[in-house]
Amino acid sequence: MTRHLIIFVCAGFILNACVQAPVFKGEDYAYISSSYPIVRVNGEDVEPAYSYDLMAGENTLVIVFHTYLKDYVCTFTWTAKPGVVYEVTDQDHRYPLTLYVWEPTNSYWASRLDPVEPSQCVQNDK
Amino acid sequence: MRSIISISLSLLIVLNSITVAVADVLPGLSSITESNIRDAAIAFVNTTTSPGLEGTVLNVDNNERQSDQWRSSLGFNAEFTLNDYTFNGYWGLKVFGGRLEDKLRFIDDNGQNVQINLTRDVVASSGSLGLSFPINQHFKLRPFLSLIASDLQSKTVFNDQYVIDNDLPSNTFRSRAQMWSGIISLDAVYSRWYGDYQINLLGQYSSIYTQSFSEESAVLDTEAWNDTLVAKFKLTGPTSLSSAGKPWRWNTYANYTNFLSHNKKSLGYQSLLEAGGGMDWQVNIKPLNWFGWEYIGFKAGLIFGDNVRGYSIGLTTR
């Protein structure tokens, strides 16, 4: 019984640590994570990255969704707010990728809010 | 491994009834072979644990057989992106529970009616691991392996007019078997939007190897290969409803499951066709900041085909 209680409490502590907001680069920064590589930020090519610190304000990101027949080069343009976490993922929506505001609801789950579709997704044959 | 990108979770109970054409003549008791008993036990475990079939409670009712079978499961499966690779990973965990109450009537060698009441209970858990290959935005192929561990308990009661062996103190027989199954599955998944409407298609083939161990029943100390085929269609569309600022979508679906290699005598059916509809609420959360959980909803449907008629109700998430 005691062992079960210890396991339960430890599991609770571990799970409790799952949903944590990232550390922001500064007060004027937002943060974005992506399931697919970010290849261009505000018109400048960058090394493919899966997270990025963004200055608050209007940002334009290009993220590539890879498949075996085509690459889908998706462009997101939106106004990033300081201290806000954004997330790009695929959910079988109309476009391959969707941008969300990522917001911790409690220690156990986060919410995906305010979906933004890409302004365009260009298909490139391989 | 970077992040989980999708999840499907099912806790589903399906109720249905089956009517099979009435036989004029009862089969002979001597027609039951050890092979039939093995097939029936493994078929029951496979129909409880096979991928793609969330749950069933079946009722077979004809001149020679009345049976009730239920199955429910709770589990999830998810894809996760692998950085710098085009393919994604895929994994899943599931627990199952199932019960079969089978009443069979036969004619013994003396021409007397014999009734056998058979009860089987199974609990099982499974783990799956595989890959997902996106061919384009709409189509993907997903091969994966599953391992299932099952515990099967059976109780057989012969009717009072018939005692199979006078040396036995009772006409009730109990047995227990532990089974493990290895399953190779291939999913073909297609998804496409037309305006506000989305179509989802899934085809799934599974090849199942089952090994059974029993210290109490030599008949259940056996192994078998089986295969199943599943086809699913789902159409979703928008509604004007919302809860907590999150929208509801309606859906209609049709699922076909064929236990290709199972003898129809094993359980009284071989294939199921289910059609129905439901509502999905776009909850869109990320539990443990680990996997995306986009919809929770409910469904209700009717079951047809292969002498099967009935209905289904359930809770679905994805």
Short mmCIF file of C-alpha atoms in Angstrom, two decimals:
data_model
loop_
_atom_site.label_atom_id
_atom_site.label_comp_id
_atom_site.label_asym_id
_atom_site.label_seq_id
_atom_site.Cartn_x
_atom_site.Cartn_y
_atom_site.Cartn_z
CA MET A 1 0.00 0.00 0.00
CA THR A 2 2.79 2.38 0.98
CA ARG A 3 4.72 1.50 -2.15
CA HIS A 4 1.67 2.20 -4.30
CA LEU A 5 1.23 5.55 -2.59
CA ILE A 6 4.86 6.48 -3.22
CA ILE A 7 4.57 5.48 -6.89
CA PHE A 8 1.35 7.47 -7.20
CA VAL A 9 2.88 10.57 -5.61
CA CYS A 10 6.04 10.32 -7.73
CA ALA A 11 3.98 9.88 -10.90
CA GLY A 12 1.96 12.93 -9.90
CA PHE A 13 5.12 15.04 -9.49
CA ILE A 14 6.49 13.84 -12.83
CA LEU A 15 3.25 14.51 -14.70
CA ASN A 16 2.89 17.80 -12.90
CA ALA A 17 6.12 18.96 -14.54
CA CYS A 18 4.99 18.16 -18.08
CA VAL A 19 3.20 21.39 -18.97
CA GLN A 20 5.63 24.24 -18.52
CA ALA A 21 5.96 27.40 -20.55
CA PRO A 22 9.37 27.98 -22.15
CA VAL A 23 11.73 30.69 -20.97
CA PHE A 24 11.38 33.76 -23.16
CA LYS A 25 14.43 35.50 -24.58
CA GLY A 26 13.19 38.85 -23.30
CA GLU A 27 10.11 40.86 -22.40
CA ASP A 28 9.45 41.75 -26.03
CA TYR A 29 9.75 38.21 -27.30
CA ALA A 30 7.35 35.46 -28.18
CA TYR A 31 8.26 31.81 -28.67
CA ILE A 32 7.22 29.32 -31.35
CA SER A 33 7.68 25.56 -31.55
CA SER A 34 6.98 23.54 -34.68
CA SER A 35 6.63 19.86 -35.52
CA TYR A 36 8.23 20.63 -38.89
CA PRO A 37 11.31 22.71 -39.76
CA ILE A 38 11.18 26.49 -39.81
CA VAL A 39 13.32 27.50 -42.80
CA ARG A 40 12.69 31.24 -43.21
CA VAL A 41 11.96 34.00 -40.69
CA ASN A 42 10.86 37.43 -41.86
CA GLY A 43 12.37 36.97 -45.29
CA GLU A 44 15.71 35.56 -44.15
CA ASP A 45 16.70 31.94 -44.65
CA VAL A 46 17.65 30.22 -41.40
CA GLU A 47 19.07 26.84 -40.51
CA PRO A 48 16.10 24.47 -40.23
CA ALA A 49 14.88 24.77 -36.64
CA TYR A 50 11.98 23.38 -34.62
CA SER A 51 11.70 26.32 -32.24
CA TYR A 52 12.42 30.01 -32.46
CA ASP A 53 12.42 33.19 -30.38
CA LEU A 54 10.41 35.84 -32.18
CA MET A 55 10.25 39.59 -31.65
CA ALA A 56 6.71 40.70 -30.85
CA GLY A 57 4.90 42.22 -33.79
CA GLU A 58 4.17 41.02 -37.27
CA ASN A 59 6.17 37.97 -38.24
CA THR A 60 6.32 35.87 -41.38
CA LEU A 61 7.57 32.30 -41.06
CA VAL A 62 8.05 29.65 -43.73
CA ILE A 63 7.71 26.05 -42.53
CA VAL A 64 8.12 22.96 -44.74
CA PHE A 65 5.83 19.94 -44.46
CA HIS A 66 7.64 17.01 -46.11
CA THR A 67 5.98 14.05 -47.85
CA TYR A 68 7.39 11.50 -50.26
CA LEU A 69 5.81 12.96 -53.38
CA LYS A 70 5.74 16.66 -52.54
CA ASP A 71 7.05 19.30 -50.17
CA TYR A 72 4.48 21.80 -48.92
CA VAL A 73 6.12 25.16 -48.25
CA CYS A 74 3.69 26.98 -45.95
CA THR A 75 3.86 30.67 -45.08
CA PHE A 76 2.36 32.05 -41.85
CA THR A 77 1.97 35.78 -41.27
CA TRP A 78 0.52 36.99 -37.98
CA THR A 79 1.08 39.45 -35.18
CA ALA A 80 2.97 37.79 -32.36
CA LYS A 81 2.28 39.07 -28.85
CA PRO A 82 5.04 39.28 -26.25
CA GLY A 83 5.11 36.47 -23.70
CA VAL A 84 2.90 34.21 -25.83
CA VAL A 85 3.82 30.72 -27.00
CA TYR A 86 2.83 29.63 -30.51
CA GLU A 87 2.84 26.14 -31.95
CA VAL A 88 2.65 24.79 -35.50
CA THR A 89 1.44 21.25 -36.03
CA ASP A 90 -0.40 19.06 -38.55
CA GLN A 91 -3.91 17.82 -37.80
CA ASP A 92 -5.28 16.72 -41.17
CA HIS A 93 -6.81 20.15 -41.68
CA ARG A 94 -7.47 21.84 -45.01
CA TYR A 95 -3.85 22.99 -45.14
CA PRO A 96 -1.04 20.67 -44.07
CA LEU A 97 -0.06 22.86 -41.09
CA THR A 98 -1.93 25.02 -38.58
CA LEU A 99 -0.61 27.72 -36.21
CA TYR A 100 -2.03 27.84 -32.67
CA VAL A 101 -1.59 29.84 -29.53
CA TRP A 102 -0.26 27.35 -26.98
CA GLU A 103 -1.58 28.15 -23.49
CA PRO A 104 -1.11 26.07 -20.33
CA THR A 105 -4.52 25.29 -18.84
CA ASN A 106 -3.06 23.62 -15.73
CA SER A 107 -0.11 21.40 -14.86
CA TYR A 108 -1.54 18.47 -16.81
CA TRP A 109 -2.61 19.85 -20.17
CA ALA A 110 -2.31 22.84 -22.46
CA SER A 111 -4.87 24.31 -24.85
CA ARG A 112 -4.45 25.02 -28.52
CA LEU A 113 -6.33 28.24 -29.27
CA ASP A 114 -6.98 30.72 -32.07
CA PRO A 115 -6.01 28.59 -35.10
CA VAL A 116 -4.37 30.42 -37.99
CA GLU A 117 -4.15 28.86 -41.42
CA PRO A 118 -1.12 29.55 -43.59
CA SER A 119 -1.51 32.42 -46.04
CA GLN A 120 -0.25 30.03 -48.70
CA CYS A 121 1.16 26.53 -49.09
CA VAL A 122 3.21 26.01 -52.26
CA GLN A 123 3.50 22.43 -53.44
CA ASN A 124 6.88 21.46 -54.83
CA ASP A 125 7.27 18.11 -56.58
CA LYS A 126 10.25 16.04 -55.49
CA MET B 1 11.21 11.92 -31.28
CA ARG B 2 9.88 15.43 -30.97
CA SER B 3 6.18 15.70 -30.49
CA ILE B 4 3.05 13.71 -30.72
CA ILE B 5 0.86 15.02 -33.51
CA SER B 6 -2.31 13.03 -33.23
CA ILE B 7 -4.21 10.71 -30.98
CA SER B 8 -7.22 8.51 -31.21
CA LEU B 9 -8.79 7.23 -28.05
CA SER B 10 -11.68 4.87 -27.92
CA LEU B 11 -13.94 3.79 -25.15
CA LEU B 12 -16.73 2.16 -26.99
CA ILE B 13 -19.45 -0.27 -26.29
CA VAL B 14 -21.35 -1.59 -29.26
CA LEU B 15 -24.59 -3.45 -28.86
CA ASN B 16 -26.03 -5.45 -31.65
CA SER B 17 -28.08 -8.49 -32.39
CA ILE B 18 -27.56 -11.12 -35.01
CA THR B 19 -30.14 -13.30 -36.64
CA VAL B 20 -28.85 -16.29 -38.51
CA ALA B 21 -31.00 -18.38 -40.80
CA VAL B 22 -32.78 -21.02 -38.76
CA ALA B 23 -31.46 -24.53 -39.23
CA ASP B 24 -34.06 -27.29 -39.50
CA VAL B 25 -31.85 -30.01 -38.08
CA LEU B 26 -29.59 -29.72 -35.05
CA PRO B 27 -25.97 -30.69 -35.67
CA GLY B 28 -24.57 -33.85 -34.10
CA LEU B 29 -22.47 -33.57 -30.95
CA SER B 30 -19.80 -35.70 -32.58
CA SER B 31 -19.36 -32.99 -35.20
CA ILE B 32 -17.45 -30.90 -32.63
CA THR B 33 -13.75 -31.40 -33.09
CA GLU B 34 -10.78 -30.19 -31.08
CA SER B 35 -10.00 -27.95 -34.01
CA ASN B 36 -13.44 -26.32 -33.66
CA ILE B 37 -12.81 -25.67 -29.95
CA ARG B 38 -9.39 -24.15 -30.64
CA ASP B 39 -10.78 -22.01 -33.47
CA ALA B 40 -13.64 -20.75 -31.32
CA ALA B 41 -11.34 -19.80 -28.42
CA ILE B 42 -8.86 -17.98 -30.64
CA ALA B 43 -11.63 -16.36 -32.68
CA PHE B 44 -13.13 -14.97 -29.49
CA VAL B 45 -9.78 -13.53 -28.38
CA ASN B 46 -9.10 -12.12 -31.85
CA THR B 47 -12.49 -10.48 -32.19
CA THR B 48 -11.88 -8.91 -28.80
CA THR B 49 -8.38 -7.64 -29.48
CA SER B 50 -7.97 -7.17 -33.23
CA PRO B 51 -7.03 -3.65 -34.35
CA GLY B 52 -9.65 -1.48 -35.96
CA LEU B 53 -12.69 -2.87 -34.16
CA GLU B 54 -13.35 -0.72 -31.14
CA GLY B 55 -16.00 -2.82 -29.45
CA THR B 56 -18.87 -5.20 -29.84
CA VAL B 57 -21.59 -6.93 -27.93
CA LEU B 58 -23.04 -9.57 -30.18
CA ASN B 59 -26.13 -11.67 -29.83
CA VAL B 60 -26.51 -14.76 -31.98
CA ASP B 61 -29.96 -16.29 -31.87
CA ASN B 62 -31.03 -19.25 -33.97
CA ASN B 63 -32.35 -22.76 -33.60
CA GLU B 64 -29.06 -24.20 -32.46
CA ARG B 65 -27.23 -21.27 -30.92
CA GLN B 66 -27.88 -18.33 -28.64
CA SER B 67 -24.90 -16.25 -27.67
CA ASP B 68 -24.04 -12.85 -26.30
CA GLN B 69 -20.62 -11.33 -26.75
CA TRP B 70 -19.40 -7.93 -25.63
CA ARG B 71 -16.13 -6.19 -26.04
CA SER B 72 -14.90 -2.78 -25.01
CA SER B 73 -11.53 -1.14 -25.12
CA LEU B 74 -9.73 1.91 -23.86
CA GLY B 75 -6.57 3.07 -25.50
CA PHE B 76 -4.84 5.54 -27.70
CA ASN B 77 -2.53 5.65 -30.65
CA ALA B 78 -0.42 8.53 -31.78
CA GLU B 79 1.98 9.67 -34.43
CA PHE B 80 5.10 11.56 -33.50
CA THR B 81 7.43 13.47 -35.77
CA LEU B 82 11.02 12.39 -36.18
CA ASN B 83 13.22 15.38 -36.88
CA ASP B 84 14.95 15.33 -40.25
CA TYR B 85 12.98 12.31 -41.48
CA THR B 86 10.01 12.35 -43.85
CA PHE B 87 8.34 9.45 -42.07
CA ASN B 88 6.79 9.73 -38.65
CA GLY B 89 6.71 7.27 -35.78
CA TYR B 90 3.54 5.62 -34.58
CA TRP B 91 2.71 3.96 -31.27
CA GLY B 92 -0.30 2.91 -29.26
CA LEU B 93 -1.40 1.29 -26.02
CA LYS B 94 -4.73 -0.37 -25.33
CA VAL B 95 -6.54 -2.50 -22.76
CA PHE B 96 -9.45 -4.75 -23.67
CA GLY B 97 -12.16 -6.68 -21.89
CA GLY B 98 -14.55 -9.19 -23.41
CA ARG B 99 -17.11 -11.80 -22.50
CA LEU B 100 -18.91 -14.51 -24.44
CA GLU B 101 -21.97 -16.41 -23.24
CA ASP B 102 -22.71 -19.14 -25.74
CA LYS B 103 -25.60 -21.61 -25.56
CA LEU B 104 -25.30 -24.39 -28.12
CA ARG B 105 -27.71 -27.24 -28.85
CA PHE B 106 -26.68 -30.54 -30.37
CA ILE B 107 -27.98 -34.07 -30.90
CA ASP B 108 -26.02 -36.77 -29.07
CA ASP B 109 -25.38 -40.30 -30.33
CA ASN B 110 -28.66 -41.45 -28.72
CA GLY B 111 -30.66 -38.82 -30.55
CA GLN B 112 -31.23 -36.71 -27.43
CA ASN B 113 -30.91 -32.93 -27.33
CA VAL B 114 -27.79 -31.68 -25.60
CA GLN B 115 -27.29 -28.12 -24.47
CA ILE B 116 -23.87 -26.69 -23.76
CA ASN B 117 -23.54 -23.38 -21.94
CA LEU B 118 -20.15 -21.86 -22.57
CA THR B 119 -18.83 -18.72 -20.90
CA ARG B 120 -15.54 -17.11 -21.85
CA ASP B 121 -13.91 -14.05 -20.29
CA VAL B 122 -10.82 -12.35 -21.57
CA VAL B 123 -8.75 -9.40 -20.44
CA ALA B 124 -5.90 -8.22 -22.61
CA SER B 125 -3.48 -5.40 -23.12
CA SER B 126 -1.54 -4.43 -26.23
CA GLY B 127 1.28 -2.20 -27.36
CA SER B 128 1.89 -1.06 -30.94
CA LEU B 129 4.88 0.48 -32.63
CA GLY B 130 5.33 1.42 -36.25
CA LEU B 131 6.01 4.06 -38.86
CA SER B 132 3.82 6.41 -40.86
CA PHE B 133 4.83 7.29 -44.41
CA PRO B 134 3.08 10.42 -45.75
CA ILE B 135 2.84 9.96 -49.51
CA ASN B 136 1.30 13.39 -49.95
CA GLN B 137 -0.84 15.76 -47.89
CA HIS B 138 -3.87 13.50 -48.16
CA PHE B 139 -2.56 9.94 -48.19
CA LYS B 140 -0.31 7.95 -45.88
CA LEU B 141 0.73 4.33 -45.37
CA ARG B 142 1.22 3.10 -41.82
CA PRO B 143 2.75 -0.31 -41.11
CA PHE B 144 2.95 -1.27 -37.45
CA LEU B 145 3.49 -4.19 -35.13
CA SER B 146 1.35 -4.99 -32.10
CA LEU B 147 1.92 -7.37 -29.23
CA ILE B 148 -1.06 -8.52 -27.20
CA ALA B 149 -1.09 -10.47 -23.96
CA SER B 150 -4.42 -12.08 -23.05
CA ASP B 151 -5.82 -14.10 -20.19
CA LEU B 152 -8.74 -16.33 -21.19
CA GLN B 153 -11.03 -18.14 -18.75
CA SER B 154 -13.68 -20.56 -19.92
CA LYS B 155 -16.51 -22.37 -18.18
CA THR B 156 -18.54 -25.08 -19.89
CA VAL B 157 -21.75 -26.50 -18.43
CA PHE B 158 -23.60 -29.44 -19.95
CA ASN B 159 -27.31 -29.67 -19.36
CA ASP B 160 -28.67 -31.92 -16.62
CA GLN B 161 -29.93 -34.59 -18.97
CA TYR B 162 -26.50 -35.26 -20.27
CA VAL B 163 -23.35 -36.05 -18.31
CA ILE B 164 -20.35 -36.42 -20.51
CA ASP B 165 -18.39 -38.60 -18.13
CA ASN B 166 -19.92 -40.42 -15.16
CA ASP B 167 -16.59 -40.39 -13.35
CA LEU B 168 -16.61 -36.64 -13.08
CA PRO B 169 -18.25 -35.13 -10.01
CA SER B 170 -19.84 -32.32 -11.95
CA ASN B 171 -20.90 -31.46 -15.46
CA THR B 172 -19.15 -28.13 -15.18
CA PHE B 173 -15.69 -27.72 -16.67
CA ARG B 174 -13.35 -24.80 -16.22
CA SER B 175 -10.19 -23.96 -18.07
CA ARG B 176 -7.77 -21.10 -18.31
CA ALA B 177 -5.30 -20.13 -21.00
CA GLN B 178 -2.75 -17.40 -21.44
CA MET B 179 -2.28 -16.15 -24.96
CA TRP B 180 0.03 -13.80 -26.74
CA SER B 181 -0.51 -12.48 -30.21
CA GLY B 182 1.81 -10.78 -32.63
CA ILE B 183 0.05 -8.65 -35.22
CA ILE B 184 1.43 -7.11 -38.39
CA SER B 185 -0.89 -4.38 -39.67
CA LEU B 186 -0.89 -2.04 -42.63
CA ASP B 187 -3.08 1.06 -42.67
CA ALA B 188 -3.86 3.05 -45.80
CA VAL B 189 -5.26 6.42 -44.70
CA TYR B 190 -6.83 9.06 -46.93
CA SER B 191 -8.20 12.41 -45.78
CA ARG B 192 -9.49 15.32 -47.87
CA TRP B 193 -11.46 18.52 -47.36
CA TYR B 194 -14.20 19.77 -49.69
CA GLY B 195 -15.15 23.22 -48.42
CA ASP B 196 -16.20 22.75 -44.79
CA TYR B 197 -16.63 19.00 -45.22
CA GLN B 198 -13.98 16.39 -44.60
CA ILE B 199 -13.80 12.81 -45.85
CA ASN B 200 -11.69 10.19 -44.06
CA LEU B 201 -11.03 6.73 -45.47
CA LEU B 202 -9.11 3.93 -43.79
CA GLY B 203 -8.23 0.48 -45.08
CA GLN B 204 -6.46 -1.90 -42.72
CA TYR B 205 -5.15 -5.42 -43.16
CA SER B 206 -3.81 -7.36 -40.16
CA SER B 207 -2.11 -10.72 -39.99
CA ILE B 208 -2.33 -12.22 -36.51
CA TYR B 209 -0.24 -15.00 -34.98
CA THR B 210 -1.64 -16.31 -31.69
CA GLN B 211 0.00 -18.74 -29.32
CA SER B 212 -1.99 -20.17 -26.45
CA PHE B 213 -0.67 -21.87 -23.31
CA SER B 214 -2.84 -23.84 -20.93
CA GLU B 215 -1.92 -26.26 -18.17
CA GLU B 216 -5.55 -27.23 -17.70
CA SER B 217 -6.66 -27.91 -21.24
CA ALA B 218 -4.47 -29.57 -23.84
CA VAL B 219 -6.88 -28.40 -26.52
CA LEU B 220 -6.00 -24.79 -25.73
CA ASP B 221 -2.26 -25.43 -25.86
CA THR B 222 -2.07 -24.38 -29.47
CA GLU B 223 -1.19 -21.74 -32.04
CA ALA B 224 -2.89 -20.21 -35.07
CA TRP B 225 -2.57 -17.66 -37.86
CA ASN B 226 -5.52 -15.42 -38.73
CA ASP B 227 -6.08 -12.28 -40.71
CA THR B 228 -8.61 -9.47 -40.67
CA LEU B 229 -9.65 -6.69 -43.01
CA VAL B 230 -11.13 -3.37 -41.91
CA ALA B 231 -12.50 -0.55 -44.08
CA LYS B 232 -13.76 2.73 -42.64
CA PHE B 233 -15.47 5.76 -44.16
CA LYS B 234 -16.28 8.97 -42.31
CA LEU B 235 -17.77 12.26 -43.49
CA THR B 236 -17.77 15.27 -41.17
CA GLY B 237 -19.35 18.69 -41.52
CA PRO B 238 -19.83 21.91 -39.55
CA THR B 239 -22.71 22.81 -37.23
CA SER B 240 -23.78 26.13 -35.73
CA LEU B 241 -23.33 24.67 -32.23
CA SER B 242 -20.48 25.49 -29.88
CA SER B 243 -19.62 24.82 -26.23
CA ALA B 244 -17.10 26.89 -24.27
CA GLY B 245 -16.34 28.70 -27.51
CA LYS B 246 -15.35 25.49 -29.27
CA PRO B 247 -17.35 24.18 -32.22
CA TRP B 248 -19.24 20.92 -32.73
CA ARG B 249 -19.09 18.98 -35.98
CA TRP B 250 -21.47 16.26 -37.14
CA ASN B 251 -20.27 13.04 -38.67
CA THR B 252 -21.61 10.02 -40.46
CA TYR B 253 -19.63 6.83 -40.86
CA ALA B 254 -19.56 3.28 -42.18
CA ASN B 255 -17.20 0.58 -40.92
CA TYR B 256 -16.72 -2.90 -42.38
CA THR B 257 -14.80 -5.61 -40.55
CA ASN B 258 -14.12 -9.06 -41.97
CA PHE B 259 -12.41 -11.76 -39.91
CA LEU B 260 -11.12 -13.33 -43.11
CA SER B 261 -9.81 -16.64 -41.84
CA HIS B 262 -12.26 -17.32 -39.04
CA ASN B 263 -14.67 -20.17 -39.55
CA LYS B 264 -18.19 -18.85 -39.31
CA LYS B 265 -19.01 -21.73 -36.95
CA SER B 266 -16.55 -20.36 -34.41
CA LEU B 267 -18.68 -17.46 -33.26
CA GLY B 268 -21.66 -17.43 -35.61
CA TYR B 269 -20.46 -14.53 -37.74
CA GLN B 270 -17.52 -13.58 -39.88
CA SER B 271 -18.06 -9.96 -40.91
CA LEU B 272 -19.75 -6.85 -39.56
CA LEU B 273 -20.96 -3.72 -41.35
CA GLU B 274 -21.76 -0.75 -39.15
CA ALA B 275 -23.21 2.58 -40.28
CA GLY B 276 -24.20 5.54 -38.17
CA GLY B 277 -23.47 9.07 -37.11
CA GLY B 278 -22.42 11.25 -34.24
CA MET B 279 -21.15 14.59 -33.01
CA ASP B 280 -17.58 15.68 -32.31
CA TRP B 281 -16.56 18.57 -30.06
CA GLN B 282 -13.28 20.25 -30.96
CA VAL B 283 -11.69 20.33 -27.52
CA ASN B 284 -8.17 20.76 -28.97
CA ILE B 285 -5.94 20.23 -25.95
CA LYS B 286 -2.47 18.80 -25.48
CA PRO B 287 -2.39 16.47 -22.43
CA LEU B 288 0.95 16.40 -20.61
CA ASN B 289 2.15 18.73 -23.37
CA TRP B 290 2.78 15.49 -25.17
CA PHE B 291 0.09 14.62 -27.72
CA GLY B 292 -2.69 16.48 -29.44
CA TRP B 293 -6.26 15.59 -28.55
CA GLU B 294 -8.50 17.41 -30.99
CA TYR B 295 -11.98 15.92 -30.72
CA ILE B 296 -14.21 14.14 -28.22
CA GLY B 297 -17.64 12.95 -29.25
CA PHE B 298 -20.29 10.30 -29.31
CA LYS B 299 -21.67 8.00 -31.97
CA ALA B 300 -24.58 5.70 -32.63
CA GLY B 301 -24.98 3.26 -35.46
CA LEU B 302 -26.71 0.24 -36.92
CA ILE B 303 -25.07 -3.05 -37.81
CA PHE B 304 -25.87 -5.06 -40.92
CA GLY B 305 -24.52 -7.81 -43.11
CA ASP B 306 -23.35 -11.40 -42.81
CA ASN B 307 -26.61 -12.21 -40.98
CA VAL B 308 -25.90 -9.36 -38.56
CA ARG B 309 -28.40 -6.75 -37.49
CA GLY B 310 -28.22 -4.47 -34.49
CA TYR B 311 -27.11 -1.10 -33.17
CA SER B 312 -24.13 0.52 -31.57
CA ILE B 313 -23.47 3.38 -29.17
CA GLY B 314 -20.16 4.72 -27.98
CA LEU B 315 -17.80 7.47 -26.98
CA THR B 316 -15.06 8.41 -29.40
CA THR B 317 -12.07 10.70 -29.32
CA ARG B 318 -9.28 11.50 -31.70
#
